[in-house]
Each structure stands twice: as C-alpha cells, then as structure tokens.
GROMACS .gro file of N, CA, C and O in nm:
model
  440
    1UNK      N    1  -0.823  -0.409   0.640
    1UNK     CA    2  -0.781  -0.564   0.673
    1UNK      C    3  -0.695  -0.619   0.577
    1UNK      O    4  -0.615  -0.681   0.607
    2UNK      N    5  -0.739  -0.590   0.478
    2UNK     CA    6  -0.678  -0.668   0.359
    2UNK      C    7  -0.545  -0.601   0.334
    2UNK      O    8  -0.456  -0.679   0.342
    3UNK      N    9  -0.540  -0.475   0.338
    3UNK     CA   10  -0.395  -0.408   0.317
    3UNK      C   11  -0.302  -0.452   0.436
    3UNK      O   12  -0.197  -0.449   0.404
    4UNK      N   13  -0.364  -0.478   0.542
    4UNK     CA   14  -0.278  -0.495   0.681
    4UNK      C   15  -0.208  -0.636   0.669
    4UNK      O   16  -0.095  -0.656   0.660
    5UNK      N   17  -0.324  -0.732   0.597
    5UNK     CA   18  -0.241  -0.850   0.574
    5UNK      C   19  -0.157  -0.853   0.464
    5UNK      O   20  -0.042  -0.933   0.484
    6UNK      N   21  -0.169  -0.782   0.363
    6UNK     CA   22  -0.089  -0.791   0.245
    6UNK      C   23   0.063  -0.730   0.331
    6UNK      O   24   0.150  -0.763   0.253
    7UNK      N   25   0.038  -0.596   0.386
    7UNK     CA   26   0.182  -0.541   0.439
    7UNK      C   27   0.231  -0.632   0.509
    7UNK      O   28   0.381  -0.653   0.527
    8UNK      N   29   0.166  -0.712   0.603
    8UNK     CA   30   0.234  -0.825   0.681
    8UNK      C   31   0.302  -0.922   0.573
    8UNK      O   32   0.448  -0.981   0.617
    9UNK      N   33   0.248  -0.970   0.498
    9UNK     CA   34   0.311  -1.056   0.389
    9UNK      C   35   0.426  -1.015   0.310
    9UNK      O   36   0.540  -1.070   0.306
   10UNK      N   37   0.428  -0.865   0.293
   10UNK     CA   38   0.539  -0.809   0.206
   10UNK      C   39   0.662  -0.796   0.328
   10UNK      O   40   0.746  -0.807   0.295
   11UNK      N   41   0.639  -0.760   0.449
   11UNK     CA   42   0.726  -0.761   0.551
   11UNK      C   43   0.820  -0.879   0.566
   11UNK      O   44   0.914  -0.883   0.582
   12UNK      N   45   0.710  -0.985   0.565
   12UNK     CA   46   0.779  -1.137   0.569
   12UNK      C   47   0.876  -1.173   0.447
   12UNK      O   48   0.953  -1.215   0.459
   13UNK      N   49   0.821  -1.121   0.356
   13UNK     CA   50   0.910  -1.144   0.220
   13UNK      C   51   1.004  -1.074   0.225
   13UNK      O   52   1.123  -1.156   0.175
   14UNK      N   53   1.023  -0.954   0.280
   14UNK     CA   54   1.135  -0.879   0.292
   14UNK      C   55   1.245  -0.917   0.365
   14UNK      O   56   1.346  -0.903   0.358
   15UNK      N   57   1.207  -0.976   0.468
   15UNK     CA   58   1.277  -1.018   0.588
   15UNK      C   59   1.355  -1.157   0.504
   15UNK      O   60   1.487  -1.188   0.532
   16UNK      N   61   1.233  -1.238   0.480
   16UNK     CA   62   1.293  -1.356   0.426
   16UNK      C   63   1.423  -1.335   0.276
   16UNK      O   64   1.531  -1.379   0.279
   17UNK      N   65   1.365  -1.223   0.180
   17UNK     CA   66   1.472  -1.182   0.103
   17UNK      C   67   1.602  -1.134   0.169
   17UNK      O   68   1.739  -1.189   0.092
   18UNK      N   69   1.602  -1.077   0.275
   18UNK     CA   70   1.750  -1.005   0.331
   18UNK      C   71   1.821  -1.121   0.399
   18UNK      O   72   1.920  -1.143   0.394
   19UNK      N   73   1.742  -1.236   0.457
   19UNK     CA   74   1.793  -1.320   0.537
   19UNK      C   75   1.861  -1.456   0.456
   19UNK      O   76   1.969  -1.519   0.465
   20UNK      N   77   1.783  -1.464   0.363
   20UNK     CA   78   1.830  -1.555   0.252
   20UNK      C   79   1.871  -1.556   0.125
   20UNK      O   80   1.955  -1.606   0.062
   21UNK      N   81   1.890  -1.410   0.079
   21UNK     CA   82   1.944  -1.342  -0.022
   21UNK      C   83   1.886  -1.388  -0.144
   21UNK      O   84   1.951  -1.410  -0.252
   22UNK      N   85   1.749  -1.408  -0.134
   22UNK     CA   86   1.659  -1.448  -0.277
   22UNK      C   87   1.548  -1.442  -0.234
   22UNK      O   88   1.494  -1.428  -0.137
   23UNK      N   89   1.460  -1.426  -0.358
   23UNK     CA   90   1.304  -1.365  -0.348
   23UNK      C   91   1.263  -1.503  -0.312
   23UNK      O   92   1.302  -1.639  -0.349
   24UNK      N   93   1.091  -1.490  -0.274
   24UNK     CA   94   0.998  -1.588  -0.278
   24UNK      C   95   0.978  -1.640  -0.387
   24UNK      O   96   0.976  -1.752  -0.420
   25UNK      N   97   0.949  -1.547  -0.500
   25UNK     CA   98   0.926  -1.589  -0.632
   25UNK      C   99   1.032  -1.565  -0.702
   25UNK      O  100   1.132  -1.481  -0.653
   26UNK      N  101   1.031  -1.572  -0.794
   26UNK     CA  102   1.139  -1.578  -0.931
   26UNK      C  103   1.136  -1.393  -0.960
   26UNK      O  104   1.037  -1.356  -0.921
   27UNK      N  105   1.243  -1.360  -0.959
   27UNK     CA  106   1.259  -1.205  -0.939
   27UNK      C  107   1.151  -1.100  -1.041
   27UNK      O  108   1.124  -1.033  -1.008
   28UNK      N  109   1.150  -1.178  -1.180
   28UNK     CA  110   1.057  -1.125  -1.247
   28UNK      C  111   0.893  -1.123  -1.195
   28UNK      O  112   0.821  -1.009  -1.208
   29UNK      N  113   0.869  -1.215  -1.155
   29UNK     CA  114   0.726  -1.233  -1.067
   29UNK      C  115   0.748  -1.116  -0.936
   29UNK      O  116   0.631  -1.111  -0.938
   30UNK      N  117   0.820  -1.144  -0.874
   30UNK     CA  118   0.805  -1.061  -0.732
   30UNK      C  119   0.789  -0.927  -0.771
   30UNK      O  120   0.750  -0.854  -0.706
   31UNK      N  121   0.830  -0.862  -0.875
   31UNK     CA  122   0.855  -0.739  -0.900
   31UNK      C  123   0.719  -0.699  -0.931
   31UNK      O  124   0.672  -0.586  -0.908
   32UNK      N  125   0.664  -0.784  -1.039
   32UNK     CA  126   0.550  -0.760  -1.060
   32UNK      C  127   0.453  -0.773  -1.005
   32UNK      O  128   0.340  -0.699  -0.971
   33UNK      N  129   0.447  -0.881  -0.912
   33UNK     CA  130   0.362  -0.901  -0.769
   33UNK      C  131   0.335  -0.817  -0.717
   33UNK      O  132   0.217  -0.746  -0.683
   34UNK      N  133   0.445  -0.734  -0.670
   34UNK     CA  134   0.453  -0.606  -0.591
   34UNK      C  135   0.405  -0.502  -0.651
   34UNK      O  136   0.328  -0.427  -0.585
   35UNK      N  137   0.450  -0.465  -0.768
   35UNK     CA  138   0.379  -0.358  -0.800
   35UNK      C  139   0.202  -0.342  -0.831
   35UNK      O  140   0.169  -0.241  -0.809
   36UNK      N  141   0.166  -0.464  -0.890
   36UNK     CA  142   0.027  -0.487  -0.914
   36UNK      C  143  -0.037  -0.460  -0.763
   36UNK      O  144  -0.137  -0.395  -0.791
   37UNK      N  145  -0.008  -0.522  -0.692
   37UNK     CA  146  -0.088  -0.533  -0.563
   37UNK      C  147  -0.061  -0.417  -0.478
   37UNK      O  148  -0.175  -0.341  -0.438
   38UNK      N  149   0.054  -0.343  -0.478
   38UNK     CA  150   0.069  -0.190  -0.420
   38UNK      C  151  -0.018  -0.082  -0.501
   38UNK      O  152  -0.110  -0.037  -0.431
   39UNK      N  153  -0.052  -0.127  -0.622
   39UNK     CA  154  -0.116  -0.026  -0.728
   39UNK      C  155  -0.301  -0.043  -0.678
   39UNK      O  156  -0.379   0.035  -0.643
   40UNK      N  157  -0.305  -0.180  -0.681
   40UNK     CA  158  -0.483  -0.212  -0.619
   40UNK      C  159  -0.499  -0.183  -0.492
   40UNK      O  160  -0.591  -0.138  -0.479
   41UNK      N  161  -0.395  -0.191  -0.405
   41UNK     CA  162  -0.462  -0.168  -0.261
   41UNK      C  163  -0.416  -0.008  -0.267
   41UNK      O  164  -0.538   0.035  -0.126
   42UNK      N  165  -0.371   0.047  -0.302
   42UNK     CA  166  -0.356   0.204  -0.284
   42UNK      C  167  -0.487   0.238  -0.347
   42UNK      O  168  -0.539   0.373  -0.283
   43UNK      N  169  -0.523   0.202  -0.456
   43UNK     CA  170  -0.665   0.266  -0.487
   43UNK      C  171  -0.777   0.198  -0.423
   43UNK      O  172  -0.866   0.285  -0.406
   44UNK      N  173  -0.767   0.087  -0.347
   44UNK     CA  174  -0.893   0.029  -0.284
   44UNK      C  175  -0.889   0.130  -0.134
   44UNK      O  176  -1.018   0.125  -0.104
   45UNK      N  177  -0.770   0.160  -0.115
   45UNK     CA  178  -0.785   0.282   0.026
   45UNK      C  179  -0.822   0.407   0.000
   45UNK      O  180  -0.909   0.449   0.044
   46UNK      N  181  -0.788   0.449  -0.109
   46UNK     CA  182  -0.832   0.576  -0.192
   46UNK      C  183  -0.998   0.576  -0.198
   46UNK      O  184  -1.073   0.668  -0.159
   47UNK      N  185  -1.052   0.451  -0.250
   47UNK     CA  186  -1.179   0.429  -0.274
   47UNK      C  187  -1.261   0.425  -0.110
   47UNK      O  188  -1.369   0.466  -0.131
   48UNK      N  189  -1.208   0.332  -0.074
   48UNK     CA  190  -1.297   0.316   0.088
   48UNK      C  191  -1.273   0.447   0.168
   48UNK      O  192  -1.369   0.485   0.221
   49UNK      N  193  -1.195   0.508   0.138
   49UNK     CA  194  -1.168   0.681   0.225
   49UNK      C  195  -1.243   0.761   0.172
   49UNK      O  196  -1.319   0.846   0.254
   50UNK      N  197  -1.286   0.739   0.029
   50UNK     CA  198  -1.385   0.850  -0.022
   50UNK      C  199  -1.496   0.815   0.002
   50UNK      O  200  -1.573   0.883   0.031
   51UNK      N  201  -1.538   0.704   0.024
   51UNK     CA  202  -1.660   0.664   0.047
   51UNK      C  203  -1.685   0.706   0.232
   51UNK      O  204  -1.834   0.734   0.245
   52UNK      N  205  -1.601   0.670   0.292
   52UNK     CA  206  -1.616   0.701   0.421
   52UNK      C  207  -1.641   0.855   0.450
   52UNK      O  208  -1.704   0.917   0.525
   53UNK      N  209  -1.545   0.913   0.367
   53UNK     CA  210  -1.537   1.070   0.400
   53UNK      C  211  -1.711   1.143   0.346
   53UNK      O  212  -1.746   1.226   0.423
   54UNK      N  213  -1.775   1.042   0.240
   54UNK     CA  214  -1.886   1.101   0.192
   54UNK      C  215  -1.975   1.060   0.304
   54UNK      O  216  -2.085   1.137   0.331
   55UNK      N  217  -1.967   0.965   0.373
   55UNK     CA  218  -2.072   0.893   0.497
   55UNK      C  219  -2.074   0.973   0.582
   55UNK      O  220  -2.176   1.032   0.653
   56UNK      N  221  -1.943   1.036   0.606
   56UNK     CA  222  -1.947   1.090   0.731
   56UNK      C  223  -1.962   1.272   0.715
   56UNK      O  224  -2.042   1.313   0.801
   57UNK      N  225  -1.946   1.298   0.606
   57UNK     CA  226  -2.001   1.414   0.565
   57UNK      C  227  -2.143   1.435   0.568
   57UNK      O  228  -2.232   1.543   0.624
   58UNK      N  229  -2.231   1.322   0.528
   58UNK     CA  230  -2.382   1.290   0.528
   58UNK      C  231  -2.429   1.291   0.658
   58UNK      O  232  -2.556   1.366   0.716
   59UNK      N  233  -2.345   1.257   0.742
   59UNK     CA  234  -2.385   1.251   0.889
   59UNK      C  235  -2.368   1.362   1.001
   59UNK      O  236  -2.401   1.355   1.094
   60UNK      N  237  -2.298   1.450   0.928
   60UNK     CA  238  -2.244   1.578   1.004
   60UNK      C  239  -2.385   1.658   1.049
   60UNK      O  240  -2.349   1.692   1.157
   61UNK      N  241  -2.473   1.655   1.001
   61UNK     CA  242  -2.574   1.695   1.038
   61UNK      C  243  -2.657   1.650   1.172
   61UNK      O  244  -2.731   1.735   1.259
   62UNK      N  245  -2.615   1.543   1.189
   62UNK     CA  246  -2.647   1.480   1.320
   62UNK      C  247  -2.595   1.502   1.439
   62UNK      O  248  -2.602   1.476   1.552
   63UNK      N  249  -2.452   1.558   1.412
   63UNK     CA  250  -2.374   1.554   1.515
   63UNK      C  251  -2.344   1.694   1.569
   63UNK      O  252  -2.394   1.807   1.534
   64UNK      N  253  -2.337   1.701   1.689
   64UNK     CA  254  -2.322   1.835   1.789
   64UNK      C  255  -2.198   1.833   1.822
   64UNK      O  256  -2.103   1.737   1.792
   65UNK      N  257  -2.174   1.930   1.879
   65UNK     CA  258  -2.025   1.947   1.891
   65UNK      C  259  -1.953   1.870   2.012
   65UNK      O  260  -2.010   1.888   2.091
   66UNK      N  261  -1.844   1.805   1.975
   66UNK     CA  262  -1.769   1.740   2.080
   66UNK      C  263  -1.827   1.583   2.059
   66UNK      O  264  -1.805   1.507   2.184
   67UNK      N  265  -1.930   1.556   1.980
   67UNK     CA  266  -1.970   1.418   1.986
   67UNK      C  267  -1.866   1.329   1.954
   67UNK      O  268  -1.799   1.350   1.855
   68UNK      N  269  -1.880   1.207   2.052
   68UNK     CA  270  -1.723   1.101   2.026
   68UNK      C  271  -1.749   1.063   1.876
   68UNK      O  272  -1.639   1.065   1.832
   69UNK      N  273  -1.881   1.018   1.813
   69UNK     CA  274  -1.871   0.946   1.711
   69UNK      C  275  -1.805   1.047   1.587
   69UNK      O  276  -1.747   1.034   1.497
   70UNK      N  277  -1.854   1.172   1.580
   70UNK     CA  278  -1.796   1.286   1.524
   70UNK      C  279  -1.634   1.278   1.503
   70UNK      O  280  -1.592   1.289   1.429
   71UNK      N  281  -1.595   1.315   1.654
   71UNK     CA  282  -1.446   1.313   1.652
   71UNK      C  283  -1.351   1.179   1.577
   71UNK      O  284  -1.286   1.184   1.516
   72UNK      N  285  -1.427   1.039   1.636
   72UNK     CA  286  -1.378   0.920   1.580
   72UNK      C  287  -1.392   0.927   1.441
   72UNK      O  288  -1.280   0.862   1.366
   73UNK      N  289  -1.508   0.947   1.374
   73UNK     CA  290  -1.485   0.927   1.221
   73UNK      C  291  -1.373   1.051   1.164
   73UNK      O  292  -1.325   0.990   1.055
   74UNK      N  293  -1.363   1.164   1.227
   74UNK     CA  294  -1.308   1.250   1.184
   74UNK      C  295  -1.133   1.215   1.182
   74UNK      O  296  -1.027   1.189   1.084
   75UNK      N  297  -1.089   1.116   1.293
   75UNK     CA  298  -0.982   1.063   1.307
   75UNK      C  299  -0.937   0.968   1.209
   75UNK      O  300  -0.852   0.916   1.162
   76UNK      N  301  -1.083   0.859   1.186
   76UNK     CA  302  -1.052   0.752   1.113
   76UNK      C  303  -1.059   0.800   0.971
   76UNK      O  304  -0.938   0.745   0.900
   77UNK      N  305  -1.070   0.907   0.921
   77UNK     CA  306  -1.073   0.945   0.778
   77UNK      C  307  -0.959   0.989   0.770
   77UNK      O  308  -0.851   0.944   0.650
   78UNK      N  309  -0.869   1.089   0.868
   78UNK     CA  310  -0.754   1.125   0.856
   78UNK      C  311  -0.616   1.032   0.859
   78UNK      O  312  -0.554   1.028   0.764
   79UNK      N  313  -0.684   0.909   0.931
   79UNK     CA  314  -0.580   0.797   0.945
   79UNK      C  315  -0.591   0.715   0.808
   79UNK      O  316  -0.488   0.677   0.732
   80UNK      N  317  -0.697   0.729   0.759
   80UNK     CA  318  -0.695   0.659   0.621
   80UNK      C  319  -0.631   0.697   0.508
   80UNK      O  320  -0.576   0.619   0.431
   81UNK      N  321  -0.613   0.829   0.506
   81UNK     CA  322  -0.586   0.906   0.398
   81UNK      C  323  -0.438   0.885   0.435
   81UNK      O  324  -0.317   0.894   0.336
   82UNK      N  325  -0.403   0.896   0.561
   82UNK     CA  326  -0.227   0.863   0.563
   82UNK      C  327  -0.195   0.713   0.530
   82UNK      O  328  -0.092   0.724   0.473
   83UNK      N  329  -0.288   0.646   0.556
   83UNK     CA  330  -0.269   0.499   0.495
   83UNK      C  331  -0.245   0.528   0.333
   83UNK      O  332  -0.150   0.421   0.305
   84UNK      N  333  -0.310   0.563   0.290
   84UNK     CA  334  -0.350   0.583   0.160
   84UNK      C  335  -0.190   0.658   0.111
   84UNK      O  336  -0.145   0.603  -0.003
   85UNK      N  337  -0.136   0.728   0.170
   85UNK     CA  338  -0.018   0.845   0.138
   85UNK      C  339   0.104   0.734   0.155
   85UNK      O  340   0.158   0.738   0.038
   86UNK      N  341   0.102   0.659   0.244
   86UNK     CA  342   0.207   0.556   0.260
   86UNK      C  343   0.206   0.437   0.176
   86UNK      O  344   0.299   0.406   0.073
   87UNK      N  345   0.075   0.426   0.123
   87UNK     CA  346   0.050   0.280   0.015
   87UNK      C  347   0.070   0.353  -0.107
   87UNK      O  348   0.147   0.294  -0.198
   88UNK      N  349   0.053   0.466  -0.144
   88UNK     CA  350   0.114   0.523  -0.263
   88UNK      C  351   0.240   0.544  -0.301
   88UNK      O  352   0.296   0.508  -0.378
   89UNK      N  353   0.299   0.587  -0.179
   89UNK     CA  354   0.457   0.580  -0.169
   89UNK      C  355   0.509   0.468  -0.216
   89UNK      O  356   0.598   0.443  -0.298
   90UNK      N  357   0.466   0.340  -0.162
   90UNK     CA  358   0.505   0.206  -0.162
   90UNK      C  359   0.499   0.183  -0.329
   90UNK      O  360   0.573   0.105  -0.380
   91UNK      N  361   0.380   0.209  -0.397
   91UNK     CA  362   0.362   0.160  -0.528
   91UNK      C  363   0.461   0.248  -0.596
   91UNK      O  364   0.468   0.182  -0.719
   92UNK      N  365   0.459   0.389  -0.558
   92UNK     CA  366   0.587   0.425  -0.622
   92UNK      C  367   0.704   0.372  -0.654
   92UNK      O  368   0.755   0.378  -0.751
   93UNK      N  369   0.744   0.339  -0.512
   93UNK     CA  370   0.903   0.264  -0.508
   93UNK      C  371   0.863   0.142  -0.611
   93UNK      O  372   0.994   0.108  -0.646
   94UNK      N  373   0.781   0.056  -0.589
   94UNK     CA  374   0.764  -0.059  -0.633
   94UNK      C  375   0.768  -0.026  -0.814
   94UNK      O  376   0.811  -0.128  -0.882
   95UNK      N  377   0.701   0.079  -0.850
   95UNK     CA  378   0.718   0.100  -0.989
   95UNK      C  379   0.840   0.167  -1.052
   95UNK      O  380   0.869   0.078  -1.160
   96UNK      N  381   0.898   0.208  -0.947
   96UNK     CA  382   1.077   0.235  -0.977
   96UNK      C  383   1.134   0.103  -0.999
   96UNK      O  384   1.243   0.064  -1.067
   97UNK      N  385   1.103   0.017  -0.901
   97UNK     CA  386   1.163  -0.119  -0.914
   97UNK      C  387   1.136  -0.186  -1.031
   97UNK      O  388   1.225  -0.253  -1.128
   98UNK      N  389   1.008  -0.200  -1.115
   98UNK     CA  390   0.972  -0.247  -1.231
   98UNK      C  391   1.045  -0.174  -1.328
   98UNK      O  392   1.105  -0.246  -1.428
   99UNK      N  393   1.074  -0.031  -1.319
   99UNK     CA  394   1.121  -0.005  -1.461
   99UNK      C  395   1.286  -0.029  -1.436
   99UNK      O  396   1.330  -0.024  -1.533
  100UNK      N  397   1.316  -0.008  -1.328
  100UNK     CA  398   1.480  -0.057  -1.315
  100UNK      C  399   1.504  -0.210  -1.351
  100UNK      O  400   1.613  -0.242  -1.414
  101UNK      N  401   1.405  -0.290  -1.311
  101UNK     CA  402   1.401  -0.411  -1.359
  101UNK      C  403   1.409  -0.447  -1.536
  101UNK      O  404   1.490  -0.500  -1.608
  102UNK      N  405   1.325  -0.350  -1.576
  102UNK     CA  406   1.277  -0.353  -1.755
  102UNK      C  407   1.435  -0.273  -1.779
  102UNK      O  408   1.476  -0.350  -1.903
  103UNK      N  409   1.482  -0.188  -1.754
  103UNK     CA  410   1.580  -0.134  -1.832
  103UNK      C  411   1.730  -0.193  -1.787
  103UNK      O  412   1.811  -0.227  -1.876
  104UNK      N  413   1.746  -0.271  -1.651
  104UNK     CA  414   1.886  -0.311  -1.616
  104UNK      C  415   1.883  -0.461  -1.600
  104UNK      O  416   1.973  -0.516  -1.598
  105UNK      N  417   1.787  -0.517  -1.593
  105UNK     CA  418   1.736  -0.678  -1.613
  105UNK      C  419   1.765  -0.678  -1.420
  105UNK      O  420   1.759  -0.812  -1.408
  106UNK      N  421   1.759  -0.566  -1.326
  106UNK     CA  422   1.783  -0.609  -1.210
  106UNK      C  423   1.692  -0.492  -1.143
  106UNK      O  424   1.669  -0.421  -1.213
  107UNK      N  425   1.639  -0.565  -1.039
  107UNK     CA  426   1.532  -0.438  -0.959
  107UNK      C  427   1.619  -0.355  -0.894
  107UNK      O  428   1.544  -0.266  -0.829
  108UNK      N  429   1.721  -0.369  -0.880
  108UNK     CA  430   1.826  -0.270  -0.780
  108UNK      C  431   1.872  -0.150  -0.891
  108UNK      O  432   1.914  -0.200  -1.003
  109UNK      N  433   1.862  -0.032  -0.862
  109UNK     CA  434   1.921   0.070  -0.939
  109UNK      C  435   2.081   0.039  -0.921
  109UNK      O  436   2.160   0.145  -0.837
  110UNK      N  437   2.173   0.014  -0.993
  110UNK     CA  438   2.302   0.053  -0.993
  110UNK      C  439   2.339   0.088  -1.119
  110UNK      O  440   2.337   0.042  -1.215
   0.00000   0.00000   0.00000
C-alpha cells in the first residue's frame, strides 16, 4: 500500500512537472528525494516478498493440489517480485538522474 501511494505521488509529480515545466521541489531536492525513496521502497518490496515466500513455503505442507490458497499465494508472490523488478528499474533510472545531476548540473542527460 505504501509503495502504491508513493507511485501515485510520483505520477502526480511527473504530470505537474510536464504541465508546468517545473518540479514540485527544487531540482536538487527532487532528484535526491526520488532516488532515496525509490531505493527504500525497492528494498522494502524485496524484504516483504522474501518474508511472504518463506511463509508460503512453510505452509506448502498443508496445501493439497489445486487449493485456492496455494494458487493465490503463488500468484501474489510472483506479482510481488514483478513489482520489485519495476521498482528496481525505477531506482536504477533515478540513480542515473542523480549521476547526471552531479556531472552536468541537470538531471537530464544532454
């Protein structure tokens, strides 16, 4: 839920930036804000998915073939890791923006 709210905030900030041609925060703060939060939430997702995977593995002994709970837990774990994958890509891109800002003084690679 936390990552969903953060993603909604980032989407709103991106629309604001495109429509107004200005960031919500000063550029240096915006770049670091995005990078730090992307990193924290990517690790948070990975940690939660790892704990969920272990819990599902521990409960596999109670599952019979085709049990709805087992199928749903497998799907939830897979979707969680896909969410981590996309959050990790976002963290990688925001890290690239930080490096561009440090090198060029702008978050855009030009």
